[in-house]
Coordinates of C-alpha atoms in Angstrom, one line a residue:
Chain A
S11 CA -30.0 -63.2 164.0
A12 CA -30.3 -66.3 161.9
V13 CA -31.6 -66.5 158.3
I14 CA -34.3 -69.1 158.0
S15 CA -35.9 -70.5 154.9
Q16 CA -38.8 -72.8 154.5
K17 CA -40.0 -75.0 151.6
P18 CA -42.5 -75.0 150.2
S19 CA -43.8 -71.5 150.9
R20 CA -47.3 -72.6 150.2
D21 CA -49.2 -75.7 149.0
I22 CA -52.7 -77.0 148.3
C23 CA -53.1 -80.6 149.2
Q24 CA -55.8 -83.2 149.1
R25 CA -57.4 -84.7 152.1
G26 CA -55.6 -87.9 153.3
T27 CA -52.3 -87.0 151.8
S28 CA -49.1 -86.0 153.6
L29 CA -46.8 -83.0 153.2
T30 CA -43.3 -82.6 154.4
I31 CA -42.1 -79.0 155.2
Q32 CA -38.4 -78.2 155.2
C33 CA -36.7 -75.7 157.4
Q34 CA -33.1 -74.6 156.7
V35 CA -31.0 -72.3 158.8
D36 CA -27.8 -70.4 157.7
S37 CA -26.0 -71.2 161.0
Q38 CA -25.8 -74.1 163.4
V39 CA -28.4 -74.0 166.1
T40 CA -29.2 -76.5 168.9
M41 CA -32.9 -75.7 169.3
M42 CA -35.5 -75.6 166.6
F43 CA -39.2 -75.3 167.1
W44 CA -42.3 -75.9 164.9
Y45 CA -45.4 -73.8 165.3
R46 CA -48.9 -73.8 163.8
Q47 CA -50.7 -70.5 163.2
Q48 CA -54.3 -71.0 162.2
P49 CA -55.9 -68.2 160.1
G50 CA -56.1 -65.0 162.1
Q51 CA -55.0 -66.8 165.2
S52 CA -51.9 -66.9 167.5
L53 CA -49.0 -69.2 167.3
T54 CA -49.2 -72.7 168.9
L55 CA -46.1 -74.7 169.6
I56 CA -46.2 -78.1 168.0
A57 CA -42.9 -79.5 169.1
T58 CA -39.3 -78.8 170.0
A59 CA -36.6 -80.5 167.9
N60 CA -33.1 -80.7 169.2
Q61 CA -30.4 -82.4 167.1
G62 CA -29.6 -85.8 168.4
S63 CA -32.7 -86.4 170.4
E64 CA -36.3 -87.2 169.8
A65 CA -38.7 -84.3 169.3
T66 CA -40.7 -83.1 172.3
Y67 CA -44.4 -82.6 171.5
E68 CA -46.8 -80.3 173.2
S69 CA -50.1 -81.4 174.5
G70 CA -52.5 -82.0 171.7
F71 CA -49.9 -82.9 169.1
V72 CA -48.6 -86.4 168.5
I73 CA -45.7 -87.9 166.6
D74 CA -47.9 -90.0 164.3
K75 CA -49.6 -86.9 163.0
F76 CA -46.6 -84.6 163.0
P77 CA -43.4 -86.6 162.6
I78 CA -40.3 -84.4 162.8
S79 CA -36.7 -85.1 161.7
R80 CA -33.6 -83.2 162.8
P81 CA -30.7 -84.8 161.0
N82 CA -28.2 -82.0 161.7
L83 CA -27.7 -78.6 163.3
T84 CA -29.0 -76.5 160.3
F85 CA -32.0 -78.5 159.1
S86 CA -35.3 -80.0 160.2
T87 CA -38.5 -81.3 158.6
L88 CA -42.1 -81.4 159.8
T89 CA -44.5 -83.8 158.1
V90 CA -48.3 -83.2 158.3
S91 CA -49.7 -86.7 157.9
N92 CA -53.1 -87.9 156.7
M93 CA -54.3 -84.3 156.3
S94 CA -57.8 -83.0 156.8
P95 CA -59.2 -79.5 156.1
E96 CA -58.6 -78.7 159.8
D97 CA -54.9 -78.9 159.2
S98 CA -55.1 -75.8 156.9
S99 CA -52.7 -73.4 158.7
I100 CA -49.5 -71.6 158.5
Y101 CA -46.6 -73.8 159.7
L102 CA -43.6 -71.9 161.1
C103 CA -40.2 -73.1 162.2
S104 CA -38.1 -71.0 164.6
V105 CA -34.7 -71.3 166.1
A106 CA -33.0 -70.1 169.2
P107 CA -29.4 -68.8 168.6
P108 CA -26.7 -70.9 170.1
T109 CA -25.0 -67.9 171.7
G110 CA -26.1 -64.6 173.2
D111 CA -29.7 -64.1 174.0
W112 CA -30.7 -67.8 173.8
E113 CA -34.3 -67.2 174.9
T114 CA -34.9 -65.3 171.7
Q115 CA -36.5 -67.1 168.8
Y116 CA -36.2 -66.2 165.2
F117 CA -38.9 -67.3 162.8
G118 CA -38.9 -68.5 159.2
P119 CA -41.4 -67.1 156.7
G120 CA -43.9 -69.9 157.1
T121 CA -45.5 -72.5 154.9
R122 CA -49.1 -71.8 154.0
L123 CA -51.0 -75.0 153.7
L124 CA -54.6 -75.4 152.4
V125 CA -56.2 -78.8 152.6
L126 CA -59.1 -79.5 150.4
Chain B
Q10 CA -56.1 -71.8 180.3
Q11 CA -54.6 -68.9 178.4
Q12 CA -51.5 -67.9 180.1
V13 CA -50.9 -64.6 178.3
K14 CA -53.9 -62.3 177.7
Q15 CA -53.5 -59.6 175.1
S16 CA -55.6 -56.6 174.3
P17 CA -57.0 -55.0 172.3
Q18 CA -57.7 -57.5 169.5
S19 CA -57.5 -54.7 167.0
L20 CA -56.5 -51.1 167.1
I21 CA -56.7 -48.1 164.7
V22 CA -54.4 -45.2 165.3
Q23 CA -53.8 -42.1 163.3
K24 CA -50.4 -41.4 161.8
G25 CA -48.3 -39.7 164.4
G26 CA -50.3 -41.0 167.3
I27 CA -49.3 -43.5 170.1
S28 CA -50.3 -47.1 169.8
I29 CA -50.6 -49.0 173.0
I30 CA -51.0 -52.8 173.3
N31 CA -51.3 -54.5 176.7
C32 CA -50.6 -58.0 177.9
A33 CA -51.1 -59.7 181.2
Y34 CA -49.7 -63.0 182.4
E35 CA -50.5 -65.4 185.2
N36 CA -47.5 -67.5 185.6
T37 CA -45.0 -65.7 187.9
A38 CA -42.2 -68.0 186.7
F39 CA -42.2 -66.2 183.3
D40 CA -39.0 -64.1 183.1
Y41 CA -38.6 -63.1 179.5
F42 CA -41.2 -61.0 177.6
P43 CA -40.7 -60.4 173.9
W44 CA -42.9 -58.6 171.4
Y45 CA -43.1 -59.9 167.8
Q46 CA -44.3 -58.0 164.7
Q47 CA -45.9 -59.9 161.8
F48 CA -46.7 -58.5 158.4
P49 CA -49.2 -60.4 156.2
G50 CA -47.5 -63.3 154.5
K51 CA -44.4 -63.2 156.7
G52 CA -43.2 -64.9 159.8
P53 CA -43.1 -63.1 163.1
A54 CA -40.1 -60.9 163.6
L55 CA -38.7 -60.1 167.1
L56 CA -39.3 -56.4 167.8
I57 CA -38.2 -55.8 171.4
A58 CA -37.9 -57.8 174.6
I59 CA -37.6 -57.2 178.3
R60 CA -36.7 -59.1 181.4
P61 CA -38.4 -58.4 184.8
D62 CA -35.3 -56.8 186.3
V63 CA -36.2 -53.5 184.5
S64 CA -39.4 -51.6 184.3
E65 CA -38.9 -50.1 180.9
K66 CA -37.0 -50.7 177.7
K67 CA -36.9 -48.4 174.7
E68 CA -35.6 -49.0 171.2
G69 CA -36.3 -46.2 168.8
R70 CA -40.0 -45.5 168.7
F71 CA -40.8 -48.8 170.5
T72 CA -41.0 -49.0 174.3
I73 CA -41.9 -51.9 176.6
S74 CA -43.3 -51.0 180.0
F75 CA -43.2 -53.8 182.6
N76 CA -45.2 -53.9 185.9
K77 CA -44.0 -57.0 187.8
S78 CA -46.4 -56.6 190.7
A79 CA -49.4 -56.3 188.4
K80 CA -48.1 -59.0 186.1
Q81 CA -48.6 -56.8 183.1
F82 CA -46.5 -55.4 180.3
S83 CA -47.3 -53.2 177.4
L84 CA -45.9 -52.1 174.0
H85 CA -46.0 -48.4 173.1
I86 CA -45.3 -47.3 169.6
M87 CA -44.6 -43.6 169.5
D88 CA -45.2 -41.5 166.4
S89 CA -47.0 -44.4 164.7
Q90 CA -46.6 -44.7 161.0
P91 CA -48.6 -46.5 158.3
G92 CA -45.6 -48.9 157.9
D93 CA -46.2 -50.0 161.5
S94 CA -49.5 -51.6 160.4
A95 CA -49.1 -55.2 161.3
T96 CA -50.1 -57.8 163.8
Y97 CA -48.3 -57.6 167.1
F98 CA -47.9 -60.6 169.5
C99 CA -46.7 -60.5 173.0
A100 CA -45.1 -63.6 174.5
A101 CA -43.5 -64.9 177.6
S102 CA -41.1 -67.7 178.5
I103 CA -39.5 -69.3 181.4
H104 CA -35.7 -69.7 181.8
S105 CA -35.6 -73.4 182.0
G106 CA -32.8 -74.7 179.8
Y107 CA -34.6 -74.0 176.5
S108 CA -37.1 -71.3 175.6
T109 CA -40.7 -72.2 175.1
L110 CA -42.7 -69.1 174.2
T111 CA -46.3 -68.7 175.1
F112 CA -48.0 -66.2 172.8
G113 CA -50.8 -63.8 173.3
K114 CA -53.6 -63.9 170.7
G115 CA -52.3 -60.9 168.8
T116 CA -53.3 -57.3 168.1
M117 CA -54.0 -56.1 164.5
L118 CA -52.8 -52.5 164.3
L119 CA -53.8 -50.2 161.5
V120 CA -52.2 -46.8 161.3
S121 CA -54.3 -44.5 159.1
P122 CA -52.5 -42.0 157.0

């Protein structure tokens, strides 16, 4: 399995500001994913980020609100732009391993965001 | 439309008992069914997974039972322990070049001492 870290682990932000969340993996992976988990809720996929291509966003999520970068095979960022209290959530990145059981996803510890 | 329905929403089991969590899916194209365990303040961790070519998979105290005709699968935790208290998510995905997981809504399990 991959070891995934996220920064920051938590943050409190003001309405209207933006926050960039970093996801670092200890091995090279092709596919990285960003999820949102609202309090007490399930995980909702925001977008898939493959290195060397534009991120693919799920229905209900747009690039202007959640721009994603994927500069190399071990790193990605998700920006939550022009935040509102409704953006208060846990944001999780996950990766699919490049070999073996590629349908498996391994998750980072999450970034807990509170927007005031 | 929720594609993976999970029940119950919460579950209390005595130590040593069997915990059973059920999931049902609608999309017959799903061909990979993992279960994730999430402790408070942590990210989900892969627990066990099954493909539709087998009806059961066991890893230690954790067993997945799969019923393809009924489009249902379940997680059984034998000899449940207080350390198993967590939220459990079932998920499903389609073998399509990359894995997009569809998650159930989760079950909060409490194992009482």
